[in-house]
Coordinates of N, CA, C and O in Angstrom, one line a residue:
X1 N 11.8 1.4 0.7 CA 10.7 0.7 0.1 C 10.1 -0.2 1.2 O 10.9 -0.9 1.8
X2 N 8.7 -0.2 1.5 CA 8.3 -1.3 2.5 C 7.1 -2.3 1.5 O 6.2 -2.1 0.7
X3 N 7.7 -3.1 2.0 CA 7.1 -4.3 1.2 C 5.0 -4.2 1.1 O 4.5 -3.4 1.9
X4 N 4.7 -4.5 0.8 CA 3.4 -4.3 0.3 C 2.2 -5.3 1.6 O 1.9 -6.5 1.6
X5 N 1.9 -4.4 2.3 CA 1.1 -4.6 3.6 C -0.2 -4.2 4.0 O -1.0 -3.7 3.2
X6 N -0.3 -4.3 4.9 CA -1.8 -3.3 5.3 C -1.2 -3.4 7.3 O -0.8 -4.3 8.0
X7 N -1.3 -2.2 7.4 CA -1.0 -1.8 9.1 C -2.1 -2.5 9.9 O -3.3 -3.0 9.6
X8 N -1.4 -2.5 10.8 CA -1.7 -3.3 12.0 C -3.1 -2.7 12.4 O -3.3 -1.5 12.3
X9 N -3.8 -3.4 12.9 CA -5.1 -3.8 14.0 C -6.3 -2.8 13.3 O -7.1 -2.1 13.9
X10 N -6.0 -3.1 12.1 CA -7.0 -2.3 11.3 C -6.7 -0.5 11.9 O -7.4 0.2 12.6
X11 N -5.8 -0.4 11.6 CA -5.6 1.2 12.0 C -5.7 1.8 10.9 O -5.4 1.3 9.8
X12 N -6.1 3.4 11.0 CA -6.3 4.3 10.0 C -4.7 4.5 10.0 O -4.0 4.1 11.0
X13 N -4.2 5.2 8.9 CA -2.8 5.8 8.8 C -2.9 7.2 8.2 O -3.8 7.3 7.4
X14 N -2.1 8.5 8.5 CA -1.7 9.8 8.0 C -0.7 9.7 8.0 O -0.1 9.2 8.9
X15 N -0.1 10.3 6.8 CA 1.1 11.3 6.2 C 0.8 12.2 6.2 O -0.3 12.2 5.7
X16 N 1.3 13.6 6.7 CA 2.1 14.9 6.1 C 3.6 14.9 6.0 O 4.4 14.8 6.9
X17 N 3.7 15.1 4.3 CA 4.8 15.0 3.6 C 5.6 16.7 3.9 O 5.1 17.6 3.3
X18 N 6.7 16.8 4.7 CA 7.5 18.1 5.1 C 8.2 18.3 3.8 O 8.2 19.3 3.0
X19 N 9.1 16.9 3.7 CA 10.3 17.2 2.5 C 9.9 16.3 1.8 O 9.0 15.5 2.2
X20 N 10.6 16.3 0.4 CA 10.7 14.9 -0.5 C 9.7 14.7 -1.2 O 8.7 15.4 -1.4
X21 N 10.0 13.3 -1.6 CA 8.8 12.7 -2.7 C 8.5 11.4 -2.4 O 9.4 10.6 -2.7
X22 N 7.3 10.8 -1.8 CA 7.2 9.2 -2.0 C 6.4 9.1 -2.9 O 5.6 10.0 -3.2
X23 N 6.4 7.7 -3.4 CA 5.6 7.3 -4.7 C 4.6 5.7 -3.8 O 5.2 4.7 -3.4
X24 N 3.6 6.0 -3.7 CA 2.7 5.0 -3.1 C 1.7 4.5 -3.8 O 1.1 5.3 -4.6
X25 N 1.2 3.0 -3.7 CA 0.7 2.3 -4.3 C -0.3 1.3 -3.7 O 0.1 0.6 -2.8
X26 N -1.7 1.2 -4.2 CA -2.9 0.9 -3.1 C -3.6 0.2 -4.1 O -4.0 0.6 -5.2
X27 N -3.9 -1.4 -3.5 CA -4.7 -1.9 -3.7 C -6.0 -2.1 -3.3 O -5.9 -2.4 -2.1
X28 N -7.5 -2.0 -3.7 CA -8.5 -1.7 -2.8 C -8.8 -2.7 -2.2 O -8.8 -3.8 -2.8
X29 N -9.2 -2.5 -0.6 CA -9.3 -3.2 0.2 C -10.0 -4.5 0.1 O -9.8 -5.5 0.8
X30 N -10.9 -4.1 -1.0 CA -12.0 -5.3 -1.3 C -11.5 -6.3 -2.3 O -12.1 -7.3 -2.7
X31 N -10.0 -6.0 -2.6 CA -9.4 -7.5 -3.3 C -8.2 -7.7 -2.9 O -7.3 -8.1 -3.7
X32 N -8.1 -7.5 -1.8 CA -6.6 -7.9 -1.1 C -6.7 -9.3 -1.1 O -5.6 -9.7 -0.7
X33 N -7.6 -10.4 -1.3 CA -8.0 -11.5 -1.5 C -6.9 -11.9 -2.5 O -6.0 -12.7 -2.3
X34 N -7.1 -11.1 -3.8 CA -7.1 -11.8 -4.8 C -5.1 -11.5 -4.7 O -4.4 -11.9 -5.6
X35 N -4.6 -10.8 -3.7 CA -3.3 -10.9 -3.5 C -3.2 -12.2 -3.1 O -2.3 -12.6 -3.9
X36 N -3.5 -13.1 -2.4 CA -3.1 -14.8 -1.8 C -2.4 -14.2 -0.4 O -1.1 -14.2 -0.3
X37 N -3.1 -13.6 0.9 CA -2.7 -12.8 1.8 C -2.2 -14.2 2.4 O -2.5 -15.4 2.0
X38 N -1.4 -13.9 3.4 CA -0.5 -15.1 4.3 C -0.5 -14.3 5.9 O -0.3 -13.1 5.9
X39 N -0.8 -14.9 6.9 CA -1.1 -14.7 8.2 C 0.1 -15.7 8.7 O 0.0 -16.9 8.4
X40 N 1.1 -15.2 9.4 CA 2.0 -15.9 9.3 C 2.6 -16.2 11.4 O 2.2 -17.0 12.2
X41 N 3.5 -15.4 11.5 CA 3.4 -15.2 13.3 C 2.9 -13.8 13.5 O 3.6 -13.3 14.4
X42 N 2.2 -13.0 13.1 CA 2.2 -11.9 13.3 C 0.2 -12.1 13.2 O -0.3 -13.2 13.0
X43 N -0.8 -10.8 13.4 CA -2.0 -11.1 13.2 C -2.0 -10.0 11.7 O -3.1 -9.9 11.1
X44 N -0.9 -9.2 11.2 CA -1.0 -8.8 10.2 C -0.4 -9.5 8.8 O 0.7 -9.9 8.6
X45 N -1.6 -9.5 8.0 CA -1.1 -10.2 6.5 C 0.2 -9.8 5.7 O 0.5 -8.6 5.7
X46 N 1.0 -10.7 5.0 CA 1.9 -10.4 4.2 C 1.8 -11.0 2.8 O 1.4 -12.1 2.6
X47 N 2.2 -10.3 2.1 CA 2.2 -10.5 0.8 C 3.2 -11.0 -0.5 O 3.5 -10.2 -1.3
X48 N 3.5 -12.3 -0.7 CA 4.5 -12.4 -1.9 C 4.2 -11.9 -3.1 O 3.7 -12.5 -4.1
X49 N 4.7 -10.7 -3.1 CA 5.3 -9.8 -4.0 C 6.4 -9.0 -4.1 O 7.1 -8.9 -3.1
X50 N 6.5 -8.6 -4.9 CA 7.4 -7.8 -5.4 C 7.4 -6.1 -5.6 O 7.8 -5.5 -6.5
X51 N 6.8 -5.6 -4.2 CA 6.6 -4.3 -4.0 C 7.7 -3.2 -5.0 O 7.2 -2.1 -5.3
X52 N 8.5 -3.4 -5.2 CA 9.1 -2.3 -6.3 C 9.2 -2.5 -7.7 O 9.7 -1.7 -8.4
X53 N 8.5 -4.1 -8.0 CA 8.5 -3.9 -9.4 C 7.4 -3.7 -10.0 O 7.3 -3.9 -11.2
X54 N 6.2 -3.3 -8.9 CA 4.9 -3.0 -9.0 C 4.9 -1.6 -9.3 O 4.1 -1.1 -10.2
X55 N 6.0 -0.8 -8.4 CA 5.6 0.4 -7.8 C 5.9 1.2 -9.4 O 5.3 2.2 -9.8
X56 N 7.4 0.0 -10.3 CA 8.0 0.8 -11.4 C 7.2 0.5 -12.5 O 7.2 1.3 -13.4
X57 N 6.4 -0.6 -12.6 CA 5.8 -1.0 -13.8 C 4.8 0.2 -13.8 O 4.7 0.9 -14.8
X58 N 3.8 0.7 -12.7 CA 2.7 1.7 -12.7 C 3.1 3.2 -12.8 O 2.5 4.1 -13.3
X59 N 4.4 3.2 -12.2 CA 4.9 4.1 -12.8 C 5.3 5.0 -14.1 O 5.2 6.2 -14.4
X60 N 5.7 3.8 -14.7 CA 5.6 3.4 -16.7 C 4.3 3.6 -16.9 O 4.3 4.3 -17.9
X61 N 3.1 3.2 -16.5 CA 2.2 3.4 -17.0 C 1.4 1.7 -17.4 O 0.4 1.5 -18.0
X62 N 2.1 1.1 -17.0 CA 2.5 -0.3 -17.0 C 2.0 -1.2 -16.0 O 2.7 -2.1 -15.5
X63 N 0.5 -1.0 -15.5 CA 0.1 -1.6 -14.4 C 0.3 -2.9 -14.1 O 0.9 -3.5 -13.1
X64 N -0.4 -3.5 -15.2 CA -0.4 -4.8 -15.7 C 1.0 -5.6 -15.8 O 1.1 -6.8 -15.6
X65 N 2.1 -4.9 -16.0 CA 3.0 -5.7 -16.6 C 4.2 -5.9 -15.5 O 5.3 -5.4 -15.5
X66 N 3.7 -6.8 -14.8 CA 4.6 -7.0 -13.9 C 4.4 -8.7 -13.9 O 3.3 -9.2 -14.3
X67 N 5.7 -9.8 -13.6 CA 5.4 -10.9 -13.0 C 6.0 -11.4 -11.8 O 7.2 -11.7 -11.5
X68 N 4.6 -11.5 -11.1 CA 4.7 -12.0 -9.7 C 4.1 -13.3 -10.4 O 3.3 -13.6 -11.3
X69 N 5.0 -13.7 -9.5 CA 5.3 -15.7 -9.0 C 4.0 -16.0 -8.8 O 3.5 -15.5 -7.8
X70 N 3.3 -16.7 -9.4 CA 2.0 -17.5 -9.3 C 0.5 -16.5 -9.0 O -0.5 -17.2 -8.6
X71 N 0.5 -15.3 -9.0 CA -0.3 -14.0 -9.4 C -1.0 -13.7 -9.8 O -2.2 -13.4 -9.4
X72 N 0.2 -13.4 -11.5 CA 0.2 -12.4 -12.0 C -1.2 -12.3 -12.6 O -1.5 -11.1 -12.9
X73 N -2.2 -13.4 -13.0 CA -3.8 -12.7 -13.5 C -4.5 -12.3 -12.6 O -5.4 -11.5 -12.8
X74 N -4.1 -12.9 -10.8 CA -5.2 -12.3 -9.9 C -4.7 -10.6 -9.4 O -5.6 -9.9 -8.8
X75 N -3.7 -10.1 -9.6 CA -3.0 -9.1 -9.5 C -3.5 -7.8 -11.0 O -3.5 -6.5 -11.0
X76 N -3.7 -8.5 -11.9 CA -4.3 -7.9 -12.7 C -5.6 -7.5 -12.8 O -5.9 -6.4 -13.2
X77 N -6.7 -8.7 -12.1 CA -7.7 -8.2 -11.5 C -8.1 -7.7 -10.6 O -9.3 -7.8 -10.2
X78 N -6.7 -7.0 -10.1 CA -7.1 -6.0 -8.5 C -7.5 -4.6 -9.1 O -7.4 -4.5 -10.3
X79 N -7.8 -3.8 -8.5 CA -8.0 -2.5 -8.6 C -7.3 -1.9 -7.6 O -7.6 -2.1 -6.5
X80 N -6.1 -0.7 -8.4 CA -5.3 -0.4 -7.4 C -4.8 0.9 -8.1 O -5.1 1.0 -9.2
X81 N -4.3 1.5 -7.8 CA -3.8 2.9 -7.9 C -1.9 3.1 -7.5 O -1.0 2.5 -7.0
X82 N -2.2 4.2 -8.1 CA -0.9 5.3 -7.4 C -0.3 6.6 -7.1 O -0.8 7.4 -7.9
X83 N 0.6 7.2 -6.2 CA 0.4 8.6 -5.8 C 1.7 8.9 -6.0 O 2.4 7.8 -5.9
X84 N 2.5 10.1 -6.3 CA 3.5 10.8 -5.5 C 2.8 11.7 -4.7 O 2.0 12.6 -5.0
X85 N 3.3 11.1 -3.2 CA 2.9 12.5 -2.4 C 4.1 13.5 -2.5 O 5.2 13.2 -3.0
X86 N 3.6 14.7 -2.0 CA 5.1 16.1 -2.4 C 4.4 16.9 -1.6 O 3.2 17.1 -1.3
X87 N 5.9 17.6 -1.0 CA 5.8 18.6 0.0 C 4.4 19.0 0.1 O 3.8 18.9 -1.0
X88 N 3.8 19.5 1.1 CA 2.7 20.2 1.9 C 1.4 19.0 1.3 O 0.3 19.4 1.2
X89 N 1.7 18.1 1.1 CA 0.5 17.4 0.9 C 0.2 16.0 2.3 O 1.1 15.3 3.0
X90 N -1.4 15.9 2.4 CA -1.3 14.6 3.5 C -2.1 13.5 2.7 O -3.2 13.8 2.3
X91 N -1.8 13.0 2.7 CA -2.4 11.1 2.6 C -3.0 10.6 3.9 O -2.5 10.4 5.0
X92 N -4.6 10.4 3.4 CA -5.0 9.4 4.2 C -5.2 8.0 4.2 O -6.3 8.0 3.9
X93 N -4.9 6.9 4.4 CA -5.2 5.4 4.5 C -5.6 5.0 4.9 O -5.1 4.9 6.0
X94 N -7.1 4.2 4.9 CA -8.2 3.7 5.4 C -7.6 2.3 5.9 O -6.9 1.6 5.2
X95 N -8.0 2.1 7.0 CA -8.0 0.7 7.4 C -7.7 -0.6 6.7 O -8.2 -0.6 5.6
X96 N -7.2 -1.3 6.8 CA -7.2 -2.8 5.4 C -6.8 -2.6 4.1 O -6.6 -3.4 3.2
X97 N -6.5 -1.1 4.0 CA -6.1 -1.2 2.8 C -4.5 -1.7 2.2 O -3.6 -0.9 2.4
X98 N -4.3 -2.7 1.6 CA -2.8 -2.9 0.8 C -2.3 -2.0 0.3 O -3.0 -1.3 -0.5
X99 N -0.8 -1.6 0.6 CA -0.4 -0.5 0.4 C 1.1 -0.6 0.2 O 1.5 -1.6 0.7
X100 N 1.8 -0.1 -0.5 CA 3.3 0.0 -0.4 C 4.1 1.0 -0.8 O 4.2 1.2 -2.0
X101 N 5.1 2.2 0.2 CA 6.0 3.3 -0.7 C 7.3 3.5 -0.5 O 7.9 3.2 0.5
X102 N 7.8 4.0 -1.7 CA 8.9 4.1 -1.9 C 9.1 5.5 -1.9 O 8.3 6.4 -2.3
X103 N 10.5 5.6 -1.2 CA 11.0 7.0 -0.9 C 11.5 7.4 -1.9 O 12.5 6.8 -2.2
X104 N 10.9 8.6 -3.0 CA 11.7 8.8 -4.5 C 12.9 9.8 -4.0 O 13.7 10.1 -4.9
X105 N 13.2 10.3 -3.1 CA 14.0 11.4 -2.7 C 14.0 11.2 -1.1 O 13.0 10.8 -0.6
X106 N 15.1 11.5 -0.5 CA 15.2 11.9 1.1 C 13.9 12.6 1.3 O 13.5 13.5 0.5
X107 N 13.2 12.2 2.2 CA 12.0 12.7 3.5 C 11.6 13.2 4.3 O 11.7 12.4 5.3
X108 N 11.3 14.1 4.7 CA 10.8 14.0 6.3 C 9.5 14.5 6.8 O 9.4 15.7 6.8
X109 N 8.3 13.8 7.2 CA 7.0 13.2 7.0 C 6.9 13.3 8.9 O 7.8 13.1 9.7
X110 N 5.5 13.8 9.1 CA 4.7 13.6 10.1 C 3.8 12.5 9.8 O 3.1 12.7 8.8
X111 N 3.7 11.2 10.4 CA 2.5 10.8 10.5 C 2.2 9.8 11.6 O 2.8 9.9 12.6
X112 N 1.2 8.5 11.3 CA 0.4 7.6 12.2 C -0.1 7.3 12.2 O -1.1 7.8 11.7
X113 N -0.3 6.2 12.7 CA -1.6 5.0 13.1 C -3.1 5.7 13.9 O -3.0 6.7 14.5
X114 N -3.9 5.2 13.9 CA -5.1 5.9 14.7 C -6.2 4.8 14.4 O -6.3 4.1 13.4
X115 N -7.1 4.6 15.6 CA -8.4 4.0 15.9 C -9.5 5.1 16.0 O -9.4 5.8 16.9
X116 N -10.3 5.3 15.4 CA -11.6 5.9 15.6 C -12.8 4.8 15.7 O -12.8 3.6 15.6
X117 N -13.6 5.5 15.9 CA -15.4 5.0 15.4 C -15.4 3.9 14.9 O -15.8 2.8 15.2
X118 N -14.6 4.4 13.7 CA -15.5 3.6 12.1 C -14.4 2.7 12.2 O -14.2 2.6 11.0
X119 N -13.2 1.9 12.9 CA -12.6 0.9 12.6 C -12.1 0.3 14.2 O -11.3 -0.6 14.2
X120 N -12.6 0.8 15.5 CA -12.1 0.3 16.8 C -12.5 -1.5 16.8 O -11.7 -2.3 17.3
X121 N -13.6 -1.9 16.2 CA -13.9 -3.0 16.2 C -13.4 -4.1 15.6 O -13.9 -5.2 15.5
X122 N -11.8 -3.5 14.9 CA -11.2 -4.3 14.0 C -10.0 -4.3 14.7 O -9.2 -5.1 14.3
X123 N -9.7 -3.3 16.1 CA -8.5 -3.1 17.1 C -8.7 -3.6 18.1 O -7.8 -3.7 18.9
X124 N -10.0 -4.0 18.2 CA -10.0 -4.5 19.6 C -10.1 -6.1 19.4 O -10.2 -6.8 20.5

């Protein structure tokens, strides 16, 4: 499980999923606000949450029903989603976006960070 972030220097991210199953979960980029981001020693944001009891409530079907510590309405008014990726499938991740997955099964995944065009000005 990695705690609920957005990658470094505004980088695009890919998965191709080989083995296994992750279960991923994305907040859109345009309310990572209403997360209460923290800029701490690092230039990337972190998040006080609780990345797996997010991952399990939406899983249930249960988006809403999670409580995060002083939050839980602005977390309700995010718009956010979720995936199992599975074998032969890739995931792409746009820049900024809040994200967090959990390994539902042993893995083994090609992927990476990348700068293009449409986000160098957020890397450099």
């Amino acid at each position: 499980l990695t705690d609920l972030h957005v990658d470094g220097f505004g980088s695009h991210f890919y998965m191709s999923l080989l083995e296994g199953k992750k279960r991923w979960l994305f907040v859109d980029a345009d309310d990572q606000h209403l997360l209460l981001p923290k800029w701490t020693n690092s230039i990337d944001c972190v998040f006080d949450c609780d990345a797996l009891e997010m991952l399990q409530e939406c899983a249930k079907g249960n988006p809403n029903n999670t409580a995060i510590d002083g939050i839980q309405d602005l977390w309700k008014a995010s718009r956010r989603w979720w995936v199992d990726l599975e074998p032969g499938q890739v995931l792409f991740v746009p820049g900024g976006s809040p994200h967090t997955v959990l390994n539902l099964t042993d893995s083994i995944a090609v992927s990476g960070n990348f700068v293009d065009s449409s986000n160098v000005q957020e890397a450099v």
